[in-house]
Short mmCIF file of C-alpha atoms in Angstrom, two decimals:
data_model
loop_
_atom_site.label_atom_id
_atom_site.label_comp_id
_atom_site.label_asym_id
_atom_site.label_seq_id
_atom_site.Cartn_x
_atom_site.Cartn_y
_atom_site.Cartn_z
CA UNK A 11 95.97 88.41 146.58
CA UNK A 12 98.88 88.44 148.90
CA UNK A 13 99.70 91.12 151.55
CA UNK A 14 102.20 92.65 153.70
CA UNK A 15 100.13 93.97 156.33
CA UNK A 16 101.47 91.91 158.88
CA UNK A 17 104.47 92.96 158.79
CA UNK A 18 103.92 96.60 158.08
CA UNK A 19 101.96 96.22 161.58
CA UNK A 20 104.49 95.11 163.35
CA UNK A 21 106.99 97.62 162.03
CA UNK A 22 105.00 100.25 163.91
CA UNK A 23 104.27 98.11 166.98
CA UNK A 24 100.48 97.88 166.63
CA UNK A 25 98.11 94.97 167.68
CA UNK A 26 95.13 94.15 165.27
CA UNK A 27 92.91 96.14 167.64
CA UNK A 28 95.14 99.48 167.00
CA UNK A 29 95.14 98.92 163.54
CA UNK A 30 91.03 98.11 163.03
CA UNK A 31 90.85 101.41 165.34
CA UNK A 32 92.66 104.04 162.92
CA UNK A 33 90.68 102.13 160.22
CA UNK A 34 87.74 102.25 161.65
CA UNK A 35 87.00 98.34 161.08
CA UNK A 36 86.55 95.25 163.25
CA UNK A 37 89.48 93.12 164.26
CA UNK A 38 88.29 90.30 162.60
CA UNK A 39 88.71 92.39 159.44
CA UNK A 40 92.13 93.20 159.88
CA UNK A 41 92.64 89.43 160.77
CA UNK A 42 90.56 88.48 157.57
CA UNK A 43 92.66 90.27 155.27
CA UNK A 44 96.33 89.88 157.01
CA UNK A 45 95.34 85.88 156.68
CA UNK A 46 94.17 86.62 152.58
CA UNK A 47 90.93 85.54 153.85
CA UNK A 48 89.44 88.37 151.98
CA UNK A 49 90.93 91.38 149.87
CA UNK A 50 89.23 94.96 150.90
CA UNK A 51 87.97 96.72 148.44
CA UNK A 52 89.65 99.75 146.39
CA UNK A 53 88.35 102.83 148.74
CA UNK A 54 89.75 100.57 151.82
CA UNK A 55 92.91 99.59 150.63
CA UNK A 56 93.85 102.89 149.67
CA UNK A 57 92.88 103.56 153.08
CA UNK A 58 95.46 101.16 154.12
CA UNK A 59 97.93 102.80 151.74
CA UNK A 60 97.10 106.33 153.24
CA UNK A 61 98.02 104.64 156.70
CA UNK A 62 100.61 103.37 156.05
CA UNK A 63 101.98 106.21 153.80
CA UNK A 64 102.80 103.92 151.03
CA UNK A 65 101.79 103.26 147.53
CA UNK A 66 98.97 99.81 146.94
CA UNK A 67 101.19 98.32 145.04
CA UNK A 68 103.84 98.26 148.01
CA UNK A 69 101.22 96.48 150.53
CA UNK A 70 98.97 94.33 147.86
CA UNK A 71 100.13 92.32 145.49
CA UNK A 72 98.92 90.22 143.00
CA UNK A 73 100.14 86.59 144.11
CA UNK A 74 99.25 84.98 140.42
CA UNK A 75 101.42 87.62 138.88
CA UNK B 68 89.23 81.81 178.86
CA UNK B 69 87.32 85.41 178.28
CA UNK B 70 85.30 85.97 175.21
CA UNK B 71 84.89 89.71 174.25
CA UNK B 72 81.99 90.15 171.61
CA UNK B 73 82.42 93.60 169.86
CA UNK B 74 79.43 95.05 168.15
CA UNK B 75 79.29 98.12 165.25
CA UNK B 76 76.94 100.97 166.04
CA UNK B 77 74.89 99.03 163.07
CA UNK B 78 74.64 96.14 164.25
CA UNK B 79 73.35 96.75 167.79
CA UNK B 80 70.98 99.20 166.41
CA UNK B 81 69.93 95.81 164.02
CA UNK B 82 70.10 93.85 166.97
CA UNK B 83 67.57 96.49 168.62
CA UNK B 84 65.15 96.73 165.78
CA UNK B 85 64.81 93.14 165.26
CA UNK B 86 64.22 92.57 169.03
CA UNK B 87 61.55 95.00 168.78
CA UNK B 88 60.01 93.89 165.57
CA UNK B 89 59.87 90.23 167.43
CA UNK B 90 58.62 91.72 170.48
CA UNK B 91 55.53 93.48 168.15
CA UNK B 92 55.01 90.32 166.08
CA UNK B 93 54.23 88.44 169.52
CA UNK B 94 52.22 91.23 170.75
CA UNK B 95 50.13 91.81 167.09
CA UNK B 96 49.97 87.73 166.95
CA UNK B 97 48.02 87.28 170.42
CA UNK B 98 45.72 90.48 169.54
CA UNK B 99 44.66 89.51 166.66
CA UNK B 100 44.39 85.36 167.81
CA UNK B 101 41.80 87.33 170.71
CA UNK B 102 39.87 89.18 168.10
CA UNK B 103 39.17 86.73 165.59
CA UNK B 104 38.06 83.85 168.90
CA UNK B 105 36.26 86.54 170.19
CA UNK B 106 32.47 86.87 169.61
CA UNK B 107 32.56 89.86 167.05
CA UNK B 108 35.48 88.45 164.64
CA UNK B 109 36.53 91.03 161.88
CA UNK B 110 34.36 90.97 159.16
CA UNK B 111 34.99 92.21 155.46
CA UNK B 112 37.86 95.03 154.89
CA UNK B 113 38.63 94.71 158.64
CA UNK B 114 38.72 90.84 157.77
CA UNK B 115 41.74 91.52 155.28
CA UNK B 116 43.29 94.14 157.50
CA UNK B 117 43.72 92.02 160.31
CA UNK B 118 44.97 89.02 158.80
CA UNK B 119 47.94 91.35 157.86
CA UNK B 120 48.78 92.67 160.63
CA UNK B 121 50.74 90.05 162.40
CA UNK B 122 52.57 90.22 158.60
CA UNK B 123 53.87 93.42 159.06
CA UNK B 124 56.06 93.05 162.00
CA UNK B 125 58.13 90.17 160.11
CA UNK B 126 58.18 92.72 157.15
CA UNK B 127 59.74 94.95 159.88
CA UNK B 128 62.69 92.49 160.82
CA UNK B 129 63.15 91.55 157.06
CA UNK B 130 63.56 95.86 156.58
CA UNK B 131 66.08 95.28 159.53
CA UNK B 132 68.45 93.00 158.01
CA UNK B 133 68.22 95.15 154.90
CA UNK B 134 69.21 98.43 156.72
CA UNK B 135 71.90 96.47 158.83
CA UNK B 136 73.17 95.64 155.07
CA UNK B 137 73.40 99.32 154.36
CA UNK B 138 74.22 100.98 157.35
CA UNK B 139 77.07 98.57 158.68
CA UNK B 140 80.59 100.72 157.40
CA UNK B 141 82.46 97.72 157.99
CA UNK B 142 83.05 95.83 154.83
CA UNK B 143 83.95 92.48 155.58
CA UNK B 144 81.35 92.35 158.67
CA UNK B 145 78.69 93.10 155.68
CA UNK B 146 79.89 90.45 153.52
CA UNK B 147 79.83 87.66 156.11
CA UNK B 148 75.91 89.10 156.81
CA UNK B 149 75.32 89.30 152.90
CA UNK B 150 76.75 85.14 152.36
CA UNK B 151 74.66 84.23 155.48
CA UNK B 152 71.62 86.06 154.01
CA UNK B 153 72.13 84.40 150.88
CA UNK B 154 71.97 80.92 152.57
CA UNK B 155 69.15 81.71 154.63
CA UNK B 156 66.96 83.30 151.58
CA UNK B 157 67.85 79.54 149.70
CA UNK B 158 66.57 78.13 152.21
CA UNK B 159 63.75 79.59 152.76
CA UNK B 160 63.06 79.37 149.02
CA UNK B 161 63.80 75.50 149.01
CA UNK B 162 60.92 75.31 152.28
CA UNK B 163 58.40 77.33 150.28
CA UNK B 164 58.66 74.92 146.80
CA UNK B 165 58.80 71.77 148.83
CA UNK B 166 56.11 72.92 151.28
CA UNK B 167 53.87 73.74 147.91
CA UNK B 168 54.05 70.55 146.04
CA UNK B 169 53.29 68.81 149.47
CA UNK B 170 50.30 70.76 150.15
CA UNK B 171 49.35 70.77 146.37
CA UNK B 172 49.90 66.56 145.44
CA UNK B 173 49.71 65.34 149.44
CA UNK B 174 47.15 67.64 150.24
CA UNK B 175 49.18 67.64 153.69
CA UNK B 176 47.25 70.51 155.99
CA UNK B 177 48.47 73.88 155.43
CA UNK B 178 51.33 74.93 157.57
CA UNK B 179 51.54 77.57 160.22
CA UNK B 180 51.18 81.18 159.39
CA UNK B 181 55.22 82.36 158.89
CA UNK B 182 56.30 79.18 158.39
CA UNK B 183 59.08 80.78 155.44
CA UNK B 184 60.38 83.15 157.88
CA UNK B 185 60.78 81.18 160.78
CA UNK B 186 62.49 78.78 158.15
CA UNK B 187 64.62 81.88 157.00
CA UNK B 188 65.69 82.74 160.72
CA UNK B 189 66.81 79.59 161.55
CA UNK B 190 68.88 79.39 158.55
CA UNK B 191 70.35 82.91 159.03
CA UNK B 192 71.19 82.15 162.47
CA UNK B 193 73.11 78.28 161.31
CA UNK B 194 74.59 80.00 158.52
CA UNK B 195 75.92 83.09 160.32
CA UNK B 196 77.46 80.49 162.97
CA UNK B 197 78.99 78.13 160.28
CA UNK B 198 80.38 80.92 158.41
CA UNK B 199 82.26 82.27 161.11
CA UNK B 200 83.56 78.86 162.15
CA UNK B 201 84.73 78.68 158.65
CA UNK B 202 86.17 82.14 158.73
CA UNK B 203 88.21 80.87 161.72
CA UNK B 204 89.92 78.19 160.45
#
């Protein structure tokens, strides 16, 4: 699964720390999942989605599609 | 070069619990060594009762681990815990059929008392290392 959480980050200005904060995660798990090192699960990616006020689909997407 | 190690409210409440279920298991384990050298050594149910009890301390750190695994909120911190748990129970399962069939067909001498666990910490600890090194790269 591919991601744009990297650069949705850096839109707003915020360092991995700022964004594990408002998620209430580590930074290694922002890292992990910015890198596609793992995909978060459904509850925590619409968590992601909530953040970032955008749709799943927008920040996740399917990279064998 | 700084390195700043950040811990969940889980994990140093884990960290807490298994320090103290190490600290009992040393404590129960030279109690028990002085009762049963001593000159009135349990006898029958006592017998059973205190061959336990250094048991139930390393019960107490396995229960650890397992409430770490359902307390810790962060997702990805649980699954690196759950892969190097995984490793460490094969490990320990591997130890415990190889350490059989040598006692069984060698008739080697038993080994010592928690030999599984301390097999099982020593593989949680290498596998919770080499996982993050591989997590790293």
């Amino acid at each position: 699964m591919e991601n744009r959480l990297r650069v949705l980050r850096a839109e707003r200005g915020w360092s991995q720390s700022d964004l594990a904060q408002q998620l209430d995660v580590s930074r290694q798990s922002v890292n992990a999942i910015e890198t596609g090192r793992y995909d978060p699960s459904l509850p925590l990616a619409f968590r992601i989605a909530r953040l970032f006020g955008a749709p799943i689909e927008a920040i996740f997407s399917d990279s064998g599609a | 070069m700084t390195f700043h190690i950040s811990r969940s409210r889980a994990e140093r409440a884990y960290l807490l619990r298994l320090a103290g279920s190490m600290g009992a298991f040393i404590l129960v384990l030279l109690i028990v060594r002085q009762w049963f050298k001593s000159s009135e050594p349990p006898a029958g149910a006592w017998l059973y009762a205190a061959a336990i009890l250094p048991a139930l301390p390393i019960l107490g750190a396995i229960g650890a681990v397992g409430r770490y695994l359902v307390e810790e909120t962060d997702e990805y911190q649980r699954a690196l815990l759950i892969r190097a748990v995984l490793w460490a129970t094969g490990a320990a399962l591997a130890a415990a059929t190889v350490r059989d069939f040598l006692i069984e067909y060698a008739h080697v001498s038993p080994f010592e008392s928690g030999f599984v666990f301390f097999v099982f910490c020593i593989a949680l600890g290498v596998a919770q290392v080499a996982i993050r090194l591989v997590e790293r790269t």
